[in-house]
Short mmCIF file of C-alpha atoms and ligand atoms in Angstrom, two decimals:
data_model
loop_
_atom_site.label_atom_id
_atom_site.label_comp_id
_atom_site.label_asym_id
_atom_site.label_seq_id
_atom_site.Cartn_x
_atom_site.Cartn_y
_atom_site.Cartn_z
CA UNK A 1 22.15 11.65 -19.64
CA UNK A 2 19.50 9.52 -19.17
CA UNK A 3 16.69 10.48 -16.80
CA UNK A 4 17.35 7.79 -14.43
CA UNK A 5 20.33 9.07 -13.15
CA UNK A 6 19.00 12.12 -12.09
CA UNK A 7 17.50 13.21 -8.88
CA UNK A 8 14.09 12.69 -8.17
CA UNK A 9 13.13 15.04 -6.48
CA UNK A 10 10.13 13.65 -4.10
CA UNK A 11 12.24 11.01 -3.23
CA UNK A 12 14.88 13.11 -1.56
CA UNK A 13 14.44 13.77 2.31
CA UNK A 14 14.72 17.55 3.35
CA UNK A 15 18.75 16.87 4.29
CA UNK A 16 19.30 15.44 0.84
CA UNK A 17 17.77 18.19 -0.83
CA UNK A 18 19.71 20.83 0.90
CA UNK A 19 22.59 18.73 0.12
CA UNK A 20 21.56 19.01 -3.73
CA UNK A 21 20.95 22.72 -3.42
CA UNK A 22 24.55 23.40 -1.91
CA UNK A 23 25.85 21.27 -4.89
CA UNK A 24 24.25 23.46 -7.45
CA UNK A 25 25.55 26.60 -5.36
CA UNK A 26 22.33 27.83 -4.04
CA UNK A 27 22.17 28.77 -0.19
CA UNK A 28 20.59 25.65 1.97
CA UNK A 29 17.28 27.86 2.64
CA UNK A 30 16.09 26.69 -0.99
CA UNK A 31 15.49 23.32 0.39
CA UNK A 32 12.99 24.73 3.35
CA UNK A 33 11.33 26.49 0.72
CA UNK A 34 10.90 24.09 -1.97
CA UNK A 35 10.02 20.88 0.03
CA UNK A 36 6.45 21.56 1.24
CA UNK A 37 5.63 22.77 -2.37
CA UNK A 38 6.97 19.59 -3.55
CA UNK A 39 4.42 17.43 -1.46
CA UNK A 40 1.55 19.64 -2.71
CA UNK A 41 2.25 19.16 -5.98
CA UNK A 42 4.14 22.37 -7.23
CA UNK A 43 6.53 21.40 -9.57
CA UNK A 44 10.24 23.01 -9.60
CA UNK A 45 9.03 25.40 -12.89
CA UNK A 46 5.95 26.65 -11.38
CA UNK A 47 7.41 27.60 -7.64
CA UNK A 48 7.76 31.84 -7.97
CA UNK A 49 10.40 31.66 -5.17
CA UNK A 50 12.92 30.16 -7.54
CA UNK A 51 14.74 32.41 -9.55
CA UNK A 52 14.17 31.56 -13.46
CA UNK A 53 17.70 30.10 -13.94
CA UNK A 54 17.45 27.68 -11.07
CA UNK A 55 14.08 27.00 -12.30
CA UNK A 56 15.65 25.89 -15.60
CA UNK A 57 18.59 24.38 -14.13
CA UNK A 58 16.47 21.88 -12.08
CA UNK A 59 14.28 21.38 -14.99
CA UNK A 60 17.54 20.05 -16.71
CA UNK A 61 19.46 18.40 -14.12
CA UNK A 62 16.36 16.75 -11.59
CA UNK A 63 12.93 15.09 -12.17
CA UNK A 64 9.87 16.00 -10.41
CA UNK A 65 6.70 13.89 -12.05
CA UNK A 66 3.64 13.03 -10.11
CA UNK A 67 2.01 9.85 -11.49
CA UNK A 68 -0.60 10.96 -14.21
CA UNK A 69 -4.19 9.44 -13.98
CA UNK A 70 -4.99 7.46 -16.88
CA UNK A 71 -8.66 6.11 -15.60
CA UNK A 72 -10.97 7.16 -12.83
CA UNK A 73 -13.53 4.79 -11.69
CA UNK A 74 -16.05 6.10 -9.28
CA UNK A 75 -18.28 3.60 -7.43
CA UNK A 76 -22.14 4.30 -7.74
CA UNK A 77 -22.62 2.71 -4.43
CA UNK A 78 -20.16 4.26 -2.19
CA UNK A 79 -17.85 7.00 -3.78
CA UNK A 80 -15.05 4.72 -3.57
CA UNK A 81 -12.46 6.09 -6.45
CA UNK A 82 -10.35 3.84 -8.22
CA UNK A 83 -7.35 5.41 -10.19
CA UNK A 84 -5.01 3.65 -12.69
CA UNK A 85 -2.04 5.68 -12.94
CA UNK A 86 0.99 5.65 -15.30
CA UNK A 87 4.53 5.99 -13.97
CA UNK A 88 7.20 7.80 -16.01
CA UNK A 89 8.51 4.73 -17.93
CA UNK A 90 5.17 3.75 -18.94
CA UNK A 91 4.20 1.34 -16.17
CA UNK A 92 0.77 1.57 -14.40
CA UNK A 93 -0.20 0.96 -10.58
CA UNK A 94 -3.08 1.38 -8.91
CA UNK A 95 -4.33 3.64 -5.97
CA UNK A 96 -7.95 3.41 -4.02
CA UNK A 97 -9.38 6.29 -2.48
CA UNK A 98 -12.37 5.30 0.14
CA UNK A 99 -14.33 7.65 2.19
CA UNK A 100 -14.84 7.05 5.57
CA UNK A 101 -16.79 8.65 8.66
CA UNK A 102 -13.10 9.87 10.27
CA UNK A 103 -11.63 11.07 6.65
CA UNK A 104 -10.32 9.99 3.69
CA UNK A 105 -8.10 7.11 3.36
CA UNK A 106 -6.00 5.82 -0.06
CA UNK A 107 -4.42 2.64 -0.73
CA UNK A 108 -1.09 2.77 -2.08
CA UNK A 109 0.73 0.64 -4.54
CA UNK A 110 4.46 -0.46 -3.48
CA UNK A 111 5.73 -2.41 -6.76
CA UNK A 112 4.77 -2.49 -10.21
CA UNK A 113 3.47 -6.56 -9.65
CA UNK A 114 4.20 -8.43 -7.18
CA UNK A 115 6.51 -12.01 -6.44
CA UNK A 116 4.89 -13.45 -3.62
CA UNK A 117 2.33 -15.64 -5.90
CA UNK A 118 -0.57 -15.50 -3.65
CA UNK A 119 -3.17 -17.71 -5.78
CA UNK A 120 -5.97 -15.78 -5.42
CA UNK A 121 -4.41 -12.25 -6.02
CA UNK A 122 -5.15 -10.38 -9.09
CA UNK A 123 -1.43 -8.57 -8.66
CA UNK A 124 0.80 -11.40 -8.85
CA UNK A 125 -0.10 -12.87 -12.08
CA UNK A 126 2.52 -11.38 -13.81
CA UNK A 127 5.29 -10.95 -11.64
CA UNK A 128 7.45 -8.16 -10.18
CA UNK A 129 7.97 -5.65 -12.83
CA UNK A 130 10.13 -3.35 -10.40
CA UNK A 131 10.01 -1.57 -7.13
CA UNK A 132 8.44 1.74 -6.88
CA UNK A 133 10.88 4.35 -5.57
CA UNK A 134 9.73 6.57 -2.34
CA UNK A 135 8.60 9.66 -5.14
CA UNK A 136 6.41 7.46 -7.09
CA UNK A 137 4.79 5.85 -3.39
CA UNK A 138 4.16 9.55 -2.40
CA UNK A 139 3.29 11.11 -5.79
CA UNK A 140 0.16 8.37 -5.48
CA UNK A 141 -0.96 10.39 -2.40
CA UNK A 142 -0.09 13.86 -4.19
CA UNK A 143 -1.94 13.03 -7.12
CA UNK A 144 -5.30 11.69 -5.58
CA UNK A 145 -4.98 14.25 -3.12
CA UNK A 146 -5.01 16.93 -6.05
CA UNK A 147 -8.00 15.33 -7.93
CA UNK A 148 -10.11 14.44 -5.09
CA UNK A 149 -9.32 18.46 -3.90
CA UNK A 150 -9.55 17.00 -0.19
CA UNK A 151 -7.08 16.19 2.99
CA UNK A 152 -5.98 12.33 2.49
CA UNK A 153 -5.82 11.45 6.80
CA UNK A 154 -5.33 7.86 6.37
CA UNK A 155 -2.93 5.82 4.17
CA UNK A 156 -2.70 1.76 3.59
CA UNK A 157 -0.25 0.41 1.99
CA UNK A 158 -2.70 -3.00 0.58
CA UNK A 159 -2.39 -1.35 -2.77
CA UNK A 160 0.09 -3.89 -5.63
CA UNK A 161 3.33 -5.15 -4.23
CA UNK A 162 4.29 -6.39 -1.04
CA UNK A 163 5.84 -3.29 0.92
CA UNK A 164 8.22 -5.61 2.84
CA UNK A 165 9.96 -6.32 -0.55
CA UNK A 166 10.67 -2.88 -1.06
CA UNK A 167 11.85 -2.26 2.13
CA UNK A 168 13.74 0.67 1.92
CA UNK A 169 11.97 2.68 -0.15
CA UNK A 170 8.58 1.98 1.60
CA UNK A 171 10.60 2.83 4.82
CA UNK A 172 11.59 6.43 3.52
CA UNK A 173 8.06 6.98 1.92
CA UNK A 174 6.99 6.65 5.37
CA UNK A 175 9.15 8.86 6.73
CA UNK A 176 8.54 11.58 4.27
CA UNK A 177 4.85 11.40 4.17
CA UNK A 178 4.87 11.77 7.90
CA UNK A 179 6.66 14.71 7.42
CA UNK A 180 5.69 17.83 9.25
CA UNK A 181 6.78 20.15 6.89
CA UNK A 182 5.34 17.97 4.11
CA UNK A 183 1.86 16.08 4.32
CA UNK A 184 2.41 15.22 7.96
CA UNK A 185 0.15 12.20 7.77
CA UNK A 186 0.71 10.72 11.45
CA UNK A 187 1.55 7.42 11.52
CA UNK A 188 -0.66 6.31 13.51
CA UNK A 189 -2.89 7.00 10.73
CA UNK A 190 -1.12 4.85 8.50
CA UNK A 191 -1.24 0.68 8.09
CA UNK A 192 1.02 -1.76 6.48
CA UNK A 193 0.03 -4.88 5.05
CA UNK A 194 2.19 -7.95 4.50
CA UNK A 195 1.66 -11.43 3.11
CA UNK A 196 4.43 -12.74 6.23
CA UNK A 197 8.00 -11.60 5.19
CA UNK A 198 8.70 -12.37 9.04
CA UNK A 199 12.60 -10.80 8.55
CA UNK A 200 11.09 -7.53 7.21
CA UNK A 201 8.39 -7.53 10.62
CA UNK A 202 11.48 -7.98 12.75
CA UNK A 203 13.07 -4.88 10.79
CA UNK A 204 10.05 -2.85 10.78
CA UNK A 205 10.45 -3.53 14.55
CA UNK A 206 13.48 -1.76 14.91
CA UNK A 207 12.53 1.44 13.10
CA UNK A 208 10.10 2.20 15.96
CA UNK A 209 7.31 3.66 13.61
CA UNK A 210 3.79 3.55 15.30
CA UNK A 211 2.47 2.83 12.03
CA UNK A 212 -0.25 -0.30 11.98
CA UNK A 213 0.78 -3.75 10.64
CA UNK A 214 -1.48 -6.31 9.23
CA UNK A 215 -0.60 -9.35 8.90
CA UNK A 216 -2.36 -11.85 5.78
CA UNK A 217 -2.63 -14.74 7.11
CA UNK A 218 -5.21 -16.51 5.16
CA UNK A 219 -4.99 -20.09 6.30
CA UNK A 220 -5.22 -21.87 9.97
CA UNK A 221 -1.95 -24.32 9.34
CA UNK A 222 1.34 -24.63 7.22
CA UNK A 223 -0.67 -27.13 4.40
CA UNK A 224 -3.38 -24.83 3.84
CA UNK A 225 -1.49 -21.93 4.19
CA UNK A 226 1.03 -22.87 1.66
CA UNK A 227 -1.39 -24.29 -0.83
CA UNK A 228 -2.10 -20.59 -1.44
CA UNK A 229 0.40 -18.55 -0.62
CA UNK A 230 4.04 -19.58 -1.24
CA UNK A 231 5.54 -17.12 0.98
CA UNK A 232 4.84 -19.70 3.51
CA UNK A 233 7.43 -22.02 2.18
CA UNK A 234 9.96 -19.62 3.41
CA UNK A 235 8.13 -18.26 6.71
CA UNK A 236 5.92 -20.82 7.94
CA UNK A 237 3.38 -19.94 10.10
CA UNK A 238 5.59 -20.73 13.48
CA UNK A 239 8.09 -18.27 12.19
CA UNK A 240 5.74 -15.49 11.46
CA UNK A 241 3.96 -15.73 14.49
CA UNK A 242 6.95 -15.84 16.34
CA UNK A 243 7.79 -12.38 14.51
CA UNK A 244 4.29 -11.06 15.35
CA UNK A 245 4.88 -11.45 18.87
CA UNK A 246 7.91 -9.95 19.70
CA UNK A 247 6.83 -7.05 17.33
CA UNK A 248 4.34 -6.51 19.93
CA UNK A 249 6.03 -6.83 22.75
CA UNK A 250 8.42 -4.44 21.77
CA UNK A 251 6.44 -1.82 19.95
CA UNK A 252 3.40 -2.67 21.90
CA UNK A 253 1.12 -1.97 18.77
CA UNK A 254 -1.32 -4.38 18.03
CA UNK A 255 -1.13 -6.65 14.71
CA UNK A 256 -4.41 -7.33 13.02
CA UNK A 257 -4.47 -10.23 10.88
CA UNK A 258 -6.12 -10.63 7.78
CA UNK A 259 -8.15 -13.56 6.34
CA UNK A 260 -9.53 -13.91 2.84
CA UNK A 261 -12.27 -16.37 3.22
CA UNK A 262 -12.55 -18.94 -0.01
CA UNK A 263 -15.03 -21.07 -0.31
CA UNK A 264 -13.80 -24.96 0.31
CA UNK A 265 -10.50 -23.72 0.87
CA UNK A 266 -10.26 -21.97 4.08
CA UNK A 267 -13.89 -21.10 5.21
CA UNK A 268 -15.01 -24.42 7.43
CA UNK A 269 -15.92 -24.35 10.89
CA UNK A 270 -13.35 -26.51 12.19
CA UNK A 271 -10.88 -24.00 10.64
CA UNK A 272 -12.05 -21.42 12.48
CA UNK A 273 -11.49 -23.17 15.69
CA UNK A 274 -7.76 -24.36 14.46
CA UNK A 275 -7.11 -20.14 13.78
CA UNK A 276 -8.70 -19.42 17.28
CA UNK A 277 -6.52 -22.07 19.21
CA UNK A 278 -3.55 -21.13 16.61
CA UNK A 279 -3.82 -17.25 17.65
CA UNK A 280 -4.43 -17.61 21.86
CA UNK A 281 -1.64 -20.24 21.88
CA UNK A 282 0.82 -18.45 19.76
CA UNK A 283 0.08 -14.43 20.58
CA UNK A 284 -1.08 -15.15 24.06
CA UNK A 285 1.82 -16.71 25.58
CA UNK A 286 4.02 -15.25 28.18
CA UNK A 287 5.80 -12.72 25.80
CA UNK A 288 2.67 -11.71 24.30
CA UNK A 289 1.78 -9.92 27.47
CA UNK A 290 -1.78 -11.11 26.01
CA UNK A 291 -1.67 -9.37 22.86
CA UNK A 292 -4.95 -8.54 21.80
CA UNK A 293 -6.00 -10.36 18.58
CA UNK A 294 -7.93 -8.85 16.08
CA UNK A 295 -9.23 -11.10 12.43
CA UNK A 296 -9.70 -9.33 9.58
CA UNK A 297 -12.26 -11.43 7.74
CA UNK A 298 -12.44 -10.41 3.87
CA UNK A 299 -14.38 -12.49 1.83
CA UNK A 300 -12.31 -12.89 -1.38
CA UNK A 301 -12.67 -11.16 -4.32
CA UNK A 302 -12.94 -13.30 -7.20
CA UNK A 303 -10.41 -13.05 -9.71
CA UNK A 304 -10.93 -14.60 -13.24
CA UNK A 305 -8.49 -17.58 -14.06
CA UNK A 306 -7.79 -18.55 -10.09
CA UNK A 307 -10.83 -20.48 -9.53
CA UNK A 308 -11.89 -19.20 -6.25
CA UNK A 309 -15.18 -19.16 -5.24
CA UNK A 310 -16.61 -16.30 -2.84
CA UNK A 311 -17.20 -17.85 0.76
CA UNK A 312 -21.09 -17.52 1.05
CA UNK A 313 -22.44 -14.92 3.87
CA UNK A 314 -23.57 -18.25 6.20
CA UNK A 315 -20.11 -19.22 6.40
CA UNK A 316 -18.61 -15.71 6.84
CA UNK A 317 -21.09 -15.06 9.55
CA UNK A 318 -20.26 -18.56 11.23
CA UNK A 319 -16.58 -18.10 10.61
CA UNK A 320 -16.61 -15.05 12.61
CA UNK A 321 -19.29 -16.59 15.03
CA UNK A 322 -16.80 -19.12 16.23
CA UNK A 323 -13.59 -16.94 16.62
CA UNK A 324 -15.38 -14.21 18.65
CA UNK A 325 -16.65 -17.22 20.84
CA UNK A 326 -13.00 -17.88 21.59
CA UNK A 327 -12.29 -14.76 22.81
CA UNK A 328 -10.85 -13.35 19.12
CA UNK A 329 -12.33 -9.95 17.98
CA UNK A 330 -13.28 -10.78 14.31
CA UNK A 331 -14.79 -8.15 11.87
CA UNK A 332 -16.17 -8.98 8.20
CA UNK A 333 -14.63 -5.82 6.12
CA UNK A 334 -17.06 -3.71 4.40
CA UNK A 335 -16.87 -4.26 0.68
CA UNK A 336 -16.00 -0.86 -0.83
CA UNK A 337 -16.16 -0.26 -4.62
CA UNK A 338 -17.61 -3.82 -5.77
CA UNK A 339 -19.14 -2.39 -8.75
CA UNK A 340 -15.59 -0.58 -9.84
CA UNK A 341 -13.60 -3.98 -8.61
CA UNK A 342 -11.82 -2.32 -6.05
CA UNK A 343 -9.45 -4.75 -4.69
CA UNK A 344 -6.22 -3.86 -6.48
CA UNK A 345 -4.41 -5.65 -9.67
CA UNK A 346 -7.17 -6.24 -12.08
CA UNK A 347 -7.64 -2.62 -13.40
CA UNK A 348 -3.85 -2.54 -13.96
CA UNK A 349 -3.99 -5.91 -15.93
CA UNK A 350 -7.00 -5.03 -17.97
CA UNK A 351 -5.06 -2.20 -19.21
CA UNK A 352 -2.01 -3.43 -19.88
CA UNK A 353 -3.87 -6.45 -22.39
CA UNK A 354 -5.68 -3.38 -24.04
CA UNK A 355 -2.63 -1.78 -24.95
CA UNK A 356 -1.06 -4.81 -26.43
CA UNK A 357 -4.14 -5.94 -28.17
CA UNK A 358 -4.82 -2.28 -29.54
CA UNK A 359 -1.71 -0.86 -30.01
CA UNK A 360 -2.70 1.40 -32.95
CA UNK A 361 -6.12 2.38 -31.76
CA UNK A 362 -6.77 6.18 -31.23
CA UNK A 363 -7.38 6.69 -27.32
CA UNK A 364 -11.09 7.17 -26.60
CA UNK A 365 -11.54 10.37 -25.63
CA UNK A 366 -13.64 9.68 -22.63
CA UNK A 367 -10.88 7.87 -21.42
CA UNK A 368 -7.98 9.79 -22.56
CA UNK A 369 -5.51 10.35 -19.62
CA UNK A 370 -6.18 13.86 -17.49
CA UNK A 371 -3.68 14.65 -15.77
CA UNK A 372 -4.33 16.06 -12.03
CA UNK A 373 -4.54 20.03 -12.41
CA UNK A 374 -1.69 21.74 -10.99
CA UNK A 375 -2.04 23.08 -7.61
CA UNK A 376 -0.24 26.62 -7.42
CA UNK A 377 0.64 28.90 -4.47
CA UNK A 378 2.86 27.79 -1.40
N1 SAH B 1 1.54 -7.55 -0.34
C1 SAH B 1 0.60 -7.15 1.12
C2 SAH B 1 -0.56 -6.27 0.51
C3 SAH B 1 -1.20 -6.82 -0.73
S1 SAH B 1 -2.87 -6.41 -0.70
C4 SAH B 1 0.07 -8.46 1.87
O1 SAH B 1 -0.43 -9.47 0.75
O2 SAH B 1 -0.85 -8.29 2.88
C5 SAH B 1 -4.17 -6.64 0.75
C6 SAH B 1 -4.96 -7.41 1.17
O3 SAH B 1 -5.42 -8.04 0.07
C7 SAH B 1 -3.87 -8.81 1.38
O4 SAH B 1 -4.23 -9.34 2.44
C8 SAH B 1 -4.08 -10.03 0.52
O5 SAH B 1 -3.84 -11.13 0.99
C9 SAH B 1 -5.60 -9.44 -0.22
N2 SAH B 1 -6.04 -9.65 -1.54
C10 SAH B 1 -5.05 -10.14 -2.09
N3 SAH B 1 -6.17 -10.54 -3.38
C11 SAH B 1 -7.20 -10.71 -3.00
C12 SAH B 1 -8.33 -11.18 -3.34
N4 SAH B 1 -8.74 -11.54 -4.62
N5 SAH B 1 -9.61 -11.46 -2.32
C13 SAH B 1 -9.50 -10.99 -1.08
N6 SAH B 1 -8.52 -10.56 -0.64
C14 SAH B 1 -7.42 -10.42 -1.65
#
């Protein structure tokens, strides 16, 4: 039987795990024994509470594999760690671990590649390969947590991929990672960033999860936005901001807007003023109930081949000042891991290029895969 058809233990809810146990002729309570251990990275073969025959059967009839750490780059500037992780089928994604005062935050990938086509972004250059499963999303948190040996308290879905383009799996992952018997990471400690799939925002609103939503806006009008973000031709700014307004009215959760500053494209004073007018008029209207508006300015990370250039420090400062002067909170995102190219998508591309260029080369031992050490004990 192909492993693809076998149940993936890390993708199962406690209820689904119970059903699986019953189907295997085991008592339901096995699921309650296994779920917390699985989420700590203990493989069924290492679970001493299970009999040998069940362990063997689970080994044959289910899959349970954490992403394997292929590369680990540690920033000398701020300790940010960037991981290249390989999945069971050999595809790679990236996760980034950041240390903030309030704890460790992991940035996870939601897809192998991306089909959204944002022109400044490295993750989308080769298109979409496939969606990640809930277990692969969770596996990033578990594998990186094991590697750093510390509790991860926050998650941002801002790695490779568009989370709302892998909707069901991402929602299932959110419920799994929040489960009290598992990693128990609070929804308020989870952020999801979208390039603006408005129908996905509408669906997310209905889930009633108190996560933080970030919307990648990056331009103040349709013309400028469509030029850098093809998704804007499907959901223009009016439609997108209408979804944001309703999302806030229904959930009371404020949305933060990401705005990547690119020299000569979207960083002028006139564009800052236009952005302020746009946000105030669309989000502070009657339905918006005075939604607090927060814009996160991100100096563009220059990706080879895109031709986009970082807006200068002065342009960033002026842009922020224009927004603030119009009552919009603007923060300039601190760049973490500048020396390890910590924004996602670039390491995966480099690794893939190396693999195709040098298929016969013995692996450099310093870069050899380092499987995360197994954690045992319940
Ligand atoms: N697909 C989601 C998550 C992707 S990455 C989204 O689009 O929101 C998270 C953020 O990084 C997004 O705001 C994205 O537009 C931004 N980003 C991508 N490439 C970048 C680059 N080269 N420089 C700066 N920000 C970038």
